[in-house]
Coordinates of C-alpha atoms and ligand atoms in Angstrom, one line a residue:
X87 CA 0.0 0.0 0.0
X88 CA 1.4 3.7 -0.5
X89 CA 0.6 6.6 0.7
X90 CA -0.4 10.0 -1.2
X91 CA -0.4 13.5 -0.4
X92 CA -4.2 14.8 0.7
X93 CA -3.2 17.7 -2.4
X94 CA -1.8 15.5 -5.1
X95 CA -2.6 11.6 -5.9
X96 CA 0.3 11.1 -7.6
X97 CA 2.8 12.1 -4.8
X98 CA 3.0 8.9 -2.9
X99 CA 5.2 7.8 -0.5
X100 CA 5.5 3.8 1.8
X101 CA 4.7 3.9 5.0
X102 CA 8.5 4.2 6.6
X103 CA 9.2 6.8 4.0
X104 CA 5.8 9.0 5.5
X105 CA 6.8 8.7 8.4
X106 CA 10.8 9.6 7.9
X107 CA 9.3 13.0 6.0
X108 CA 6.1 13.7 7.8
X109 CA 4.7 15.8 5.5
X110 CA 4.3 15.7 1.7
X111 CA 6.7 17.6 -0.7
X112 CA 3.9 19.6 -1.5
X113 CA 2.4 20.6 1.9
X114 CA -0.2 18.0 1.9
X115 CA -0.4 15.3 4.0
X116 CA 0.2 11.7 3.9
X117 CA -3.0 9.6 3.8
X118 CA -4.2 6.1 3.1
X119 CA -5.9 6.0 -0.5
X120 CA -8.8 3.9 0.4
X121 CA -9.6 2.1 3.5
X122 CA -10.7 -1.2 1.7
X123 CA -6.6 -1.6 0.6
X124 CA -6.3 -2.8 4.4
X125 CA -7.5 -6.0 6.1
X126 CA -8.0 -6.2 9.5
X127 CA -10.2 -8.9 10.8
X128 CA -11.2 -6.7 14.0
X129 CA -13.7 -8.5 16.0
X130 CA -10.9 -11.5 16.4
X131 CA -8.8 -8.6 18.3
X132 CA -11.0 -8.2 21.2
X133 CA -9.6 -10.4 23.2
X134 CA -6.3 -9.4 22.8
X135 CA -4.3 -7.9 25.2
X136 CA -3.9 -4.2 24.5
X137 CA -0.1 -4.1 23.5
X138 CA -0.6 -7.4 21.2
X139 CA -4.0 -5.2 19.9
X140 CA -1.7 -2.3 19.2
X141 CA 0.8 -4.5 17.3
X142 CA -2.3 -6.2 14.7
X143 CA -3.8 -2.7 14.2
X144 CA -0.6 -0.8 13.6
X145 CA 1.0 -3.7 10.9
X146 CA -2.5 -3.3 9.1
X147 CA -2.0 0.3 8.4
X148 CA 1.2 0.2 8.5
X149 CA 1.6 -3.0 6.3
X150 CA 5.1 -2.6 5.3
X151 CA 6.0 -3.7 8.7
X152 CA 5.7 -7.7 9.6
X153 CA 3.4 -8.6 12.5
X154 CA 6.7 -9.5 14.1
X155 CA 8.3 -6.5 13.5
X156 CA 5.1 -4.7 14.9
X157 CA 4.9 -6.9 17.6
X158 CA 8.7 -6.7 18.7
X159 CA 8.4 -2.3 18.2
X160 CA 4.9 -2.2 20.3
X161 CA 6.2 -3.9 23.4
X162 CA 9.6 -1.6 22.8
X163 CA 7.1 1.1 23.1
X164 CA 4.6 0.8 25.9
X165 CA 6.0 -2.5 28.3
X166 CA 6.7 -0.6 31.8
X167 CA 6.3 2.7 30.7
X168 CA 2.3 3.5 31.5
X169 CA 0.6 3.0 34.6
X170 CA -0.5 -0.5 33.9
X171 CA -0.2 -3.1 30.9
X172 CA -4.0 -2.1 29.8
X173 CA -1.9 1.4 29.0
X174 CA -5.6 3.0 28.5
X175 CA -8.0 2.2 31.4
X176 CA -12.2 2.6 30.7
X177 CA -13.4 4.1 34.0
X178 CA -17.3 4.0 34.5
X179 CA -18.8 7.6 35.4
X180 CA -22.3 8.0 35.7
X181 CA -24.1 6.8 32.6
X182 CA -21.2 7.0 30.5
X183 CA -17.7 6.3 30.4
X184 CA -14.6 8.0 30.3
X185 CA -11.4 6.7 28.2
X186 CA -8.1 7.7 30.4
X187 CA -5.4 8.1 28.2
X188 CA -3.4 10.2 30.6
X189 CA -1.8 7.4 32.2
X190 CA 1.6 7.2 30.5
X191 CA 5.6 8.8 31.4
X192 CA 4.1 12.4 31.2
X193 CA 0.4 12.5 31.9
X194 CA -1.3 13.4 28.9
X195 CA -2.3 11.4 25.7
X196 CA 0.0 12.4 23.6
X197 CA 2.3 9.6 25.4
X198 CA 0.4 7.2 23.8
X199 CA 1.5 7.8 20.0
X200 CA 4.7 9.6 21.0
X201 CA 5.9 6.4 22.9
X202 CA 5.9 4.4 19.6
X203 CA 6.9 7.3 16.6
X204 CA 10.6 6.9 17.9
X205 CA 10.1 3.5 17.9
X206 CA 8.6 3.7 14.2
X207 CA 10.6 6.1 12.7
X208 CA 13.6 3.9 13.8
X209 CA 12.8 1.4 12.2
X210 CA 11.5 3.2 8.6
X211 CA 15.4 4.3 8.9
X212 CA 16.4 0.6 8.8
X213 CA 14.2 -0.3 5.8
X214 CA 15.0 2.4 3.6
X215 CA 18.6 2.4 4.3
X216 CA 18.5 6.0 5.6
X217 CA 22.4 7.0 6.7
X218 CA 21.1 10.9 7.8
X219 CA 21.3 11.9 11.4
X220 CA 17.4 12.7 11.9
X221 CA 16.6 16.2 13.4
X222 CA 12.9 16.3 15.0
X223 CA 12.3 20.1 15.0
X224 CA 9.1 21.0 17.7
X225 CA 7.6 23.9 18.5
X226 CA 5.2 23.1 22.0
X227 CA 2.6 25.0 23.7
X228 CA 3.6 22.5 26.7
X229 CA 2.2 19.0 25.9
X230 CA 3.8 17.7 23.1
X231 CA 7.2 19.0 23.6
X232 CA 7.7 16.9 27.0
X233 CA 5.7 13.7 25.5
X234 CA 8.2 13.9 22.4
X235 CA 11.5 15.0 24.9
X236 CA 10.1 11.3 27.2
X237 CA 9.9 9.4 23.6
X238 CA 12.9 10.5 22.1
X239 CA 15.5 10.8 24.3
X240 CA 18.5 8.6 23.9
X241 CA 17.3 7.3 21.0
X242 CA 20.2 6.1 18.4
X243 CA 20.5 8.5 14.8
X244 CA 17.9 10.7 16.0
X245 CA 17.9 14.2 17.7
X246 CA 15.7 16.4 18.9
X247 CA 14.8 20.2 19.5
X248 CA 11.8 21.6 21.4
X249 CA 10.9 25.1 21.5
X250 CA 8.5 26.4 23.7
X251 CA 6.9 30.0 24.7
X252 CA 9.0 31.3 27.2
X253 CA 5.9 32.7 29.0
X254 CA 3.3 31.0 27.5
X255 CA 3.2 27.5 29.4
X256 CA 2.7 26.8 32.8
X257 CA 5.3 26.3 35.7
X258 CA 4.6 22.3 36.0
X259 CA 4.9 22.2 31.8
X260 CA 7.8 24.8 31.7
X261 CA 9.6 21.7 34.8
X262 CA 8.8 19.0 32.8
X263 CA 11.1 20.3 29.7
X264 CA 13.9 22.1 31.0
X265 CA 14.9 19.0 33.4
X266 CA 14.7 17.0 30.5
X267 CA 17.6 14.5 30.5
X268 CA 19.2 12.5 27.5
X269 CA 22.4 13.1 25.4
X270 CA 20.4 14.1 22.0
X271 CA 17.7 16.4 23.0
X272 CA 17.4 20.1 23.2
X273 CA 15.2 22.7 25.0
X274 CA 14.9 26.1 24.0
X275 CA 12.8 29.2 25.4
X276 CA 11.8 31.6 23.0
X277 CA 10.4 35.1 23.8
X278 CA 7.4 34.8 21.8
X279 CA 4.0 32.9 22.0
X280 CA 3.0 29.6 20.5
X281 CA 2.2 30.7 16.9
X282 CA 5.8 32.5 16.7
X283 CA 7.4 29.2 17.8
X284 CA 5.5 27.4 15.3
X285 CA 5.9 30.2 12.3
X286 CA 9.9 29.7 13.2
X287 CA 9.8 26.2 12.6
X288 CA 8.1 26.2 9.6
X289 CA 10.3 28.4 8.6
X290 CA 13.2 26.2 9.4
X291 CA 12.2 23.5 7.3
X292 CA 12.0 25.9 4.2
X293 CA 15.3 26.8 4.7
X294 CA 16.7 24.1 5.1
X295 CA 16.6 23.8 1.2
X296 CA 19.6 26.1 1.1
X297 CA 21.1 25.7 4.2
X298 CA 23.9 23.0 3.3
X299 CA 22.4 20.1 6.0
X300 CA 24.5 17.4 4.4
X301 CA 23.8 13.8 6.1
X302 CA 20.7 15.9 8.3
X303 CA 17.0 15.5 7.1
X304 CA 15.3 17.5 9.5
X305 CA 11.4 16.1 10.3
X306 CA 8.4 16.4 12.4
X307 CA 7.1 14.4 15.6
X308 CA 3.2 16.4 15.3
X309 CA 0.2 14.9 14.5
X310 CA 0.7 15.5 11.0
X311 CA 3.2 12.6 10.9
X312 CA 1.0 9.6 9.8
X313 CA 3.0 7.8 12.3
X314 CA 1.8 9.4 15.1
X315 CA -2.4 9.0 14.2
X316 CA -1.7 5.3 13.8
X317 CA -1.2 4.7 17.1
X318 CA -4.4 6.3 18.3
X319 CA -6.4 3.9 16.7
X320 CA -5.4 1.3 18.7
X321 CA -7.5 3.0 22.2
X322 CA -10.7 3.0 20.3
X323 CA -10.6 -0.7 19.7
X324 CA -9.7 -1.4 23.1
X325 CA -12.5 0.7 24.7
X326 CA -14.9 -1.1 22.9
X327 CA -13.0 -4.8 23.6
X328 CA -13.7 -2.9 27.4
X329 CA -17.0 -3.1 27.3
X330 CA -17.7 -6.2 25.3
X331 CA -15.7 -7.6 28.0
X332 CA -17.7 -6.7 31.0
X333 CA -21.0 -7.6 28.5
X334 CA -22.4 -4.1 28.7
X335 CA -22.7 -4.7 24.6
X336 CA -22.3 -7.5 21.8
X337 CA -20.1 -7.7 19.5
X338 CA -21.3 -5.2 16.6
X339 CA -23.3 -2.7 18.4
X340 CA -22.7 0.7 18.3
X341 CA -20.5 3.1 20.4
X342 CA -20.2 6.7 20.5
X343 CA -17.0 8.7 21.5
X344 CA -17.1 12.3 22.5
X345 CA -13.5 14.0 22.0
X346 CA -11.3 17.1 23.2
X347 CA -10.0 18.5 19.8
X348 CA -7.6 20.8 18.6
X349 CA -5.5 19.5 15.8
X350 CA -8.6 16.9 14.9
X351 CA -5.9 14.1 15.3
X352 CA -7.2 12.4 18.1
X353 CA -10.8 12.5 16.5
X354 CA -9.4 11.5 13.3
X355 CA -7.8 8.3 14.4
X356 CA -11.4 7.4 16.1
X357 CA -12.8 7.9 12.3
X358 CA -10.0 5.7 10.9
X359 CA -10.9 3.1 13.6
X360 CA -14.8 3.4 12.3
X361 CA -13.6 2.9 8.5
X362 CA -11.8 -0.1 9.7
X363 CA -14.9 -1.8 10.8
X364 CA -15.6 -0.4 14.5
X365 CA -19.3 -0.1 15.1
X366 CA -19.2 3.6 15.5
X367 CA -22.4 5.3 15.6
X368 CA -21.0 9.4 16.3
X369 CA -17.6 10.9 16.6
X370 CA -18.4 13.9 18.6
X371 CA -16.0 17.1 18.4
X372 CA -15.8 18.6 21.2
X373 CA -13.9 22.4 21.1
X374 CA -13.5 25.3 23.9
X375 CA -14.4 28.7 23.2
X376 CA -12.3 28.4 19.7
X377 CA -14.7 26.6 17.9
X378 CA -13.8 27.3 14.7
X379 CA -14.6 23.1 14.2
X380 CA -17.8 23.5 15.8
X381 CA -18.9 26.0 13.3
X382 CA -17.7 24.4 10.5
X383 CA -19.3 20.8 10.9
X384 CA -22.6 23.2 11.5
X385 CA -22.3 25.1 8.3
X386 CA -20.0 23.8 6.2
X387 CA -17.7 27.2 6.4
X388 CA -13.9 26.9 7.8
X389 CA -13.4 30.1 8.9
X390 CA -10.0 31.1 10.8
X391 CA -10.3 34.4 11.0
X392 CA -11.6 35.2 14.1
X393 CA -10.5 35.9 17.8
X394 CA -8.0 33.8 19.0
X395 CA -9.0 32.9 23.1
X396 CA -6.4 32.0 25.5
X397 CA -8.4 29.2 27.9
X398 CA -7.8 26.9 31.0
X399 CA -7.8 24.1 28.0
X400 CA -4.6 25.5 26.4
X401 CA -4.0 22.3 24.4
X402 CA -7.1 23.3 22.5
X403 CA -6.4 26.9 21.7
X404 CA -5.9 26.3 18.0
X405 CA -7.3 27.6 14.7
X406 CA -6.1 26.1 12.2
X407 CA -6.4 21.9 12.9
X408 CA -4.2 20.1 10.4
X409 CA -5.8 16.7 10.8
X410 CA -9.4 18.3 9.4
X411 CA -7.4 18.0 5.9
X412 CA -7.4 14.1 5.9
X413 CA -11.0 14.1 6.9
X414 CA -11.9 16.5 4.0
X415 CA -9.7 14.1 1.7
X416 CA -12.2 11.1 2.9
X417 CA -15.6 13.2 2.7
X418 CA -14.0 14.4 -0.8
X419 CA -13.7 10.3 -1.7
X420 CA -9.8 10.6 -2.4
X421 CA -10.4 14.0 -4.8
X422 CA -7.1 15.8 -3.9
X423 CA -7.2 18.7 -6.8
X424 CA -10.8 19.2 -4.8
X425 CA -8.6 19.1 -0.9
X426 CA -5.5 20.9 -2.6
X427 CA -7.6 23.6 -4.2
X428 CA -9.6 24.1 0.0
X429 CA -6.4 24.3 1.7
X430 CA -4.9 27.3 -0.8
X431 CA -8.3 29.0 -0.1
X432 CA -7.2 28.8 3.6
X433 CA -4.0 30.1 2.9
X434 CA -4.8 32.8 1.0
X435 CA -8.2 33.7 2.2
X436 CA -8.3 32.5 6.0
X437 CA -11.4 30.4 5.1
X438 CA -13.1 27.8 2.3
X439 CA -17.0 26.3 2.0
X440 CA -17.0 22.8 1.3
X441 CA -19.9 21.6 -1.0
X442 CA -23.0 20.5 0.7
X443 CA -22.7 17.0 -0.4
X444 CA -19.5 16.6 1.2
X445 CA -21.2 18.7 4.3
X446 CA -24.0 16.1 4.6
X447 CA -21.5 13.3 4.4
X448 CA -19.2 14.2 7.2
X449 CA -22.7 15.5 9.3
X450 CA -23.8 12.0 9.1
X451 CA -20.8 10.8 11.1
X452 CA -19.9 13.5 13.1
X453 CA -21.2 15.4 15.8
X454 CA -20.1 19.0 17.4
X455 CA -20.0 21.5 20.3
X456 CA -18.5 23.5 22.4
X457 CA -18.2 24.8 25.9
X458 CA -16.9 28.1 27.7
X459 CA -14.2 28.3 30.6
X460 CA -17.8 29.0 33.3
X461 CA -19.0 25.8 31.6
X462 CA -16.1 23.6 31.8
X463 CA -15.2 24.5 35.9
X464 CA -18.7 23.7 36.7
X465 CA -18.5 20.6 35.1
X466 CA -15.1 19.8 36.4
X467 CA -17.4 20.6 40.2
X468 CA -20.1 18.6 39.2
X469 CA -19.0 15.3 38.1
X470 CA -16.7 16.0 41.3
X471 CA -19.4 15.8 43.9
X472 CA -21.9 13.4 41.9
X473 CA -19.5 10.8 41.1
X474 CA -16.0 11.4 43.2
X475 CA -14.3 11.7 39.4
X476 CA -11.5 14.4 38.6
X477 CA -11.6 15.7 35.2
X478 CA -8.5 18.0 33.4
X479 CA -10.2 20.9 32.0
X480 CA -10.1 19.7 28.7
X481 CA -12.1 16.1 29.7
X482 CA -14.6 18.5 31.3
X483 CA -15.0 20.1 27.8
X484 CA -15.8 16.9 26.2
X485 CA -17.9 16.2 29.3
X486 CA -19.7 19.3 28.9
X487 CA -20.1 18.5 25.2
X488 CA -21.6 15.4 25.7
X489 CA -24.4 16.3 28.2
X490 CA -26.8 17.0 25.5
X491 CA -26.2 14.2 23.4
X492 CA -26.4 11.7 26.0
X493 CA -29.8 12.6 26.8
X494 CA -30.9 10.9 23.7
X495 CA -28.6 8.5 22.8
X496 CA -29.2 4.6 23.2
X497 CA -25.9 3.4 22.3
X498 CA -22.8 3.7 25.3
X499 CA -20.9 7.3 25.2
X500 CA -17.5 7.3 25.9
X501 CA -15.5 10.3 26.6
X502 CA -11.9 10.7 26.0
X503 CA -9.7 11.8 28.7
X504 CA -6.7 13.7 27.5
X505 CA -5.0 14.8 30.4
X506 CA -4.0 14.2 34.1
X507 CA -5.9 16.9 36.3
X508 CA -2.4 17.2 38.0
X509 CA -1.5 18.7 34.8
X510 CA -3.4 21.2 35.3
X511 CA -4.0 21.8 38.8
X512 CA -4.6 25.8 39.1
X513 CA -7.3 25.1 37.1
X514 CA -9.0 22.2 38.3
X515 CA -8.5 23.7 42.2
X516 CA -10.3 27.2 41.2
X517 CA -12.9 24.8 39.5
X518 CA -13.7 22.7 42.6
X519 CA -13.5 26.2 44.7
X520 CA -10.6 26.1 46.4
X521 CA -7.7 28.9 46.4
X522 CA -4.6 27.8 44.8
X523 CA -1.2 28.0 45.9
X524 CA 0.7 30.9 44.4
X525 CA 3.2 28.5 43.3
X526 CA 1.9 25.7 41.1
X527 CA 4.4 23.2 42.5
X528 CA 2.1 23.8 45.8
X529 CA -1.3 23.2 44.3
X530 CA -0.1 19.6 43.1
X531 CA 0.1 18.8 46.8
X532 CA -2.5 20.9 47.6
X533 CA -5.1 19.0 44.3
X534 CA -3.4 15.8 46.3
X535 CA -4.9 16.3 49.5
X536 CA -8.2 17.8 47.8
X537 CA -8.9 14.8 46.1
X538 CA -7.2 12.0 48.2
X539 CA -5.5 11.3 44.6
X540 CA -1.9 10.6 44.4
X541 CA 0.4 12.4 42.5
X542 CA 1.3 11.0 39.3
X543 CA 5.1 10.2 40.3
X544 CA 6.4 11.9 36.9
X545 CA 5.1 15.0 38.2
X546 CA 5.7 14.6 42.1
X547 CA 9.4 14.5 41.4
X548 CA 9.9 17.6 39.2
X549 CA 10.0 20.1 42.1
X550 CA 13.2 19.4 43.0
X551 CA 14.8 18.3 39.6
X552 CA 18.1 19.8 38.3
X553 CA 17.3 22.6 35.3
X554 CA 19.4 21.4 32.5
X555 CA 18.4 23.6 30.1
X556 CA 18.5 27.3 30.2
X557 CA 18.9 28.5 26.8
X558 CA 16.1 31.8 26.5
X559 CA 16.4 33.2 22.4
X560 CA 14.3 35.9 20.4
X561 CA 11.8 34.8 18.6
X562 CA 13.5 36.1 15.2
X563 CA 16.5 34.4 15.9
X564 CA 15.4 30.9 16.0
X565 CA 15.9 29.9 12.5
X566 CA 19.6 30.3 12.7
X567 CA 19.9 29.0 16.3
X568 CA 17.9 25.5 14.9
X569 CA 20.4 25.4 11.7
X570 CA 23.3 26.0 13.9
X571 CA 22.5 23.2 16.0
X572 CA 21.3 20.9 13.5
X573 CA 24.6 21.5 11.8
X574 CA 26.5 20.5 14.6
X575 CA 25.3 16.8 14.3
X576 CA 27.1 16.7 10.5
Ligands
PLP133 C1 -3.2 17.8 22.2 C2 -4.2 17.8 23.2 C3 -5.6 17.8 22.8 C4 -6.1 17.9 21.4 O1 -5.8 16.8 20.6 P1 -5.8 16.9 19.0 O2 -5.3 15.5 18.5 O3 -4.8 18.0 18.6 O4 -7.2 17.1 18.6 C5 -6.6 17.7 23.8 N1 -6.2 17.6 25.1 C6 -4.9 17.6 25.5 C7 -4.6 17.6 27.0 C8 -3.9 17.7 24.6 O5 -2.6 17.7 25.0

């Protein structure tokens, strides 16, 4: 099976080589051509255990890998390094359930697919004969760049840089990167916000054309790398394998999954799972106060240009989600000129209208709302004192998202849980009414003796942890600081 760029058909690319680039030659991004290429006789995975389930489910999208090879890079991956061998736990909470995927080396989900890209990419270097030192360029607005730091550190022919908003993440995120150990990785502040972090990068790649990085191919560890939506699947699949389990349903009845979105990657990989034979009756989007996604699966209108919000769901603050562009090439049935033609209306305009066919289609499938900061602490209060559960304020947006839908739906509803409340613990304190600490090491004890919940140990040790990287630069000068370093690995 290859790959082919979202905007172009005919650039294709194998699975190692997607992952090794990340993003198509011509912007687009890699994408499987049709679903019924793969084979994946699903309903005989359900009793699997989850890391054997990730290995079957990952070699069938990935097919250029063998089930042994999958097999030997998924335990690499996950054995000892979540909180338990299940890796995603379903917990039952009220009349629904809620999917923790917060339980790996740094709390939030992105562990989950960030544990096994290193693990991938190595091994797309071995089968294309790759000789180039990989340089994994990341700009962070806090979760990502420590799951990335945690998957790639100390891994052989691979390096990595994170940059992150000097001011723009909190105290507990800014700990978790700067103590970051591991002879090939490197943490940089920047004064600037998110978006110049990420401009800089981009940026970075395009001149890397002319920068003279002999034996360096620079790439990308976000969820535009193929590699890292694979492994998403793999929850969806064991959430329902949860339930058929404890016989809340047969085999081939239908779930619904509500979702915390920002990129759409997360959500996408719960669409890939439905097209791969999950009995998936709504994928519901669920989007803080920029919901630039809600309005668009109302109306049909992608519309960026609008007020940007800063919110106590940081991870969501985004307005632009790359991953809606693989969902557009599916709705579009494969059309990229139709994808390709969208995505320079973005660029150029801010904004593009789908057709209404294509509207319908995806409206059929999906499901969308939103929810305010007010909305999300009361929610975080309420499922507090109904059912003893702590939600991260971005669970409590999908929470919040889901209250109206659950009040007619038949089928289960499963929300996804996409962070540690530790995580976030200013938050989730002023939520439940307390005061927090001025210091946010403080209100981790201070949530801990709240909630009689313990610390998640990657976080109880960070207080005292040795800074190891201290490196503060201008925004404007990070293009040369990342081909510097980069050069240094020649
Ligand atoms: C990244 C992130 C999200 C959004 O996931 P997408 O795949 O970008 O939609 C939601 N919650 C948390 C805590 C995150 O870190």
């Amino acid at each position: 099976m290859l790959y082919q760029s979202t905007r172009n058909k005919n650039l294709t690319a194998t699975g190692p080589e997607a992952i090794l680039r990340g993003i198509a030659p011509d912007g687009g991004l890699y994408m499987i051509p049709d679903f019924s290429q793969i084979s994946l006789d699903w309903t005989s995975l359900l009793d699997l255990d989850t890391i054997p389930m990730a290995a079957k489910i990952l070699q069938a999208i990935l097919p250029d890998f063998s089930p042994e090879e999958m097999e030997e890079l998924s335990k690499k991956a996950y054995c000892g390094k979540f909180e338990s061998e299940d890796l995603t736990p379903l917990a039952k909470v009220g009349n629904r359930y809620v999917l923790e995927l917060f339980r790996g080396p740094t709390s939030a989900f992105k562990d989950v697919a960030l544990s096994m890209l290193p693990q991938l990419m190595t091994a797309s270097k071995e089968k294309t004969g790759m000789k180039e030192e990989i340089v994994i360029l990341t700009a962070t607005s806090g979760d990502t760049g420590k799951a990335a730091l945690e998957g790639f550190h100390d891994v052989e022919g691979i390096r990595i840089i994170v940059f992150f908003p000097n001011n723009g993440v909190s105290a507990v995120q800014k700990a978790q990167m700067v103590t970051q150990s591991g002879k090939n990785v490197l943490v940089a502040a920047i004064n600037g916000n998110f978006d110049d972090a990420q401009t800089g990068v981009k940026k970075t790649f395009a001149a890397a054309a002319d920068a003279d990085l002999k034996g360096i191919e620079l790439s990308s560890a976000n969820s535009i790398n193929i590699g890292r939506l694979a492994p998403q699947v793999v929850y969806y699949f064991k959430a329902y394998a949860d339930l058929v389990r404890e016989k809340t349903i047969a085999v081939g009845d239908e779930v619904s999954f509500v979702v915390p979105t920002g990129n759409f990657g997360d959500i996408l990989a719960g669409y890939f799972a439905k097209k791969l034979g999950l009995p998936v009756k709504k994928l519901i989007c669920a989007s803080n106060e920029n919901k630039v996604l809600t309005d668009f699966l109302e109306k049909g209108l992608y519309d960026r240009k609008r007020p940007f919000y800063k919110t106590t769901s940081p991870s969501m603050d985004i307005l632009v989600s790359s991953n809606l562009e693989r969902l557009l090439f599916m709705a579009a049935d494969g059309d990229s000129d139709l994808v390709g033609g969208l995505m320079k209306q973005l660029n150029e305009q801010g904004s593009y209208q789908i057709p209404a066919a294509m509207l319908q289609k995806i409206q059929s499938e999906f499901g969308a709302g939103f929810c305010d900061d007010v909305k999300t602490a009361a929610y975080i209060a309420k499922v507090w004192k109904d059912y003893g559960y702590l939600m991260d304020t971005h669970t409590a947006v999908g929470w919040a998202v889901s209250e109206e839908y659950v009040k007619d739906a038949t089928e289960p509803v499963i929300v996804l849980s996409t962070a540690s409340p530790f995580k976030f613990p200013h938050a989730v304190l002023s939520a439940l009414g307390e005061t927090p600490a001025a210091d946010e090491f403080d209100c981790l004890e201070q949530l801990a003796a709240v909630s009689n919940l313990p610390i998640p140990k990657n976080l109880a040790g960070l207080k005292g942890a040795k800074v190891l990287h201290e490196t503060v630069i201008e925004k404007d000068d990070l293009v040369e600081f990342a081909l510097t370093q980069a050069k240094k690995f020649q």
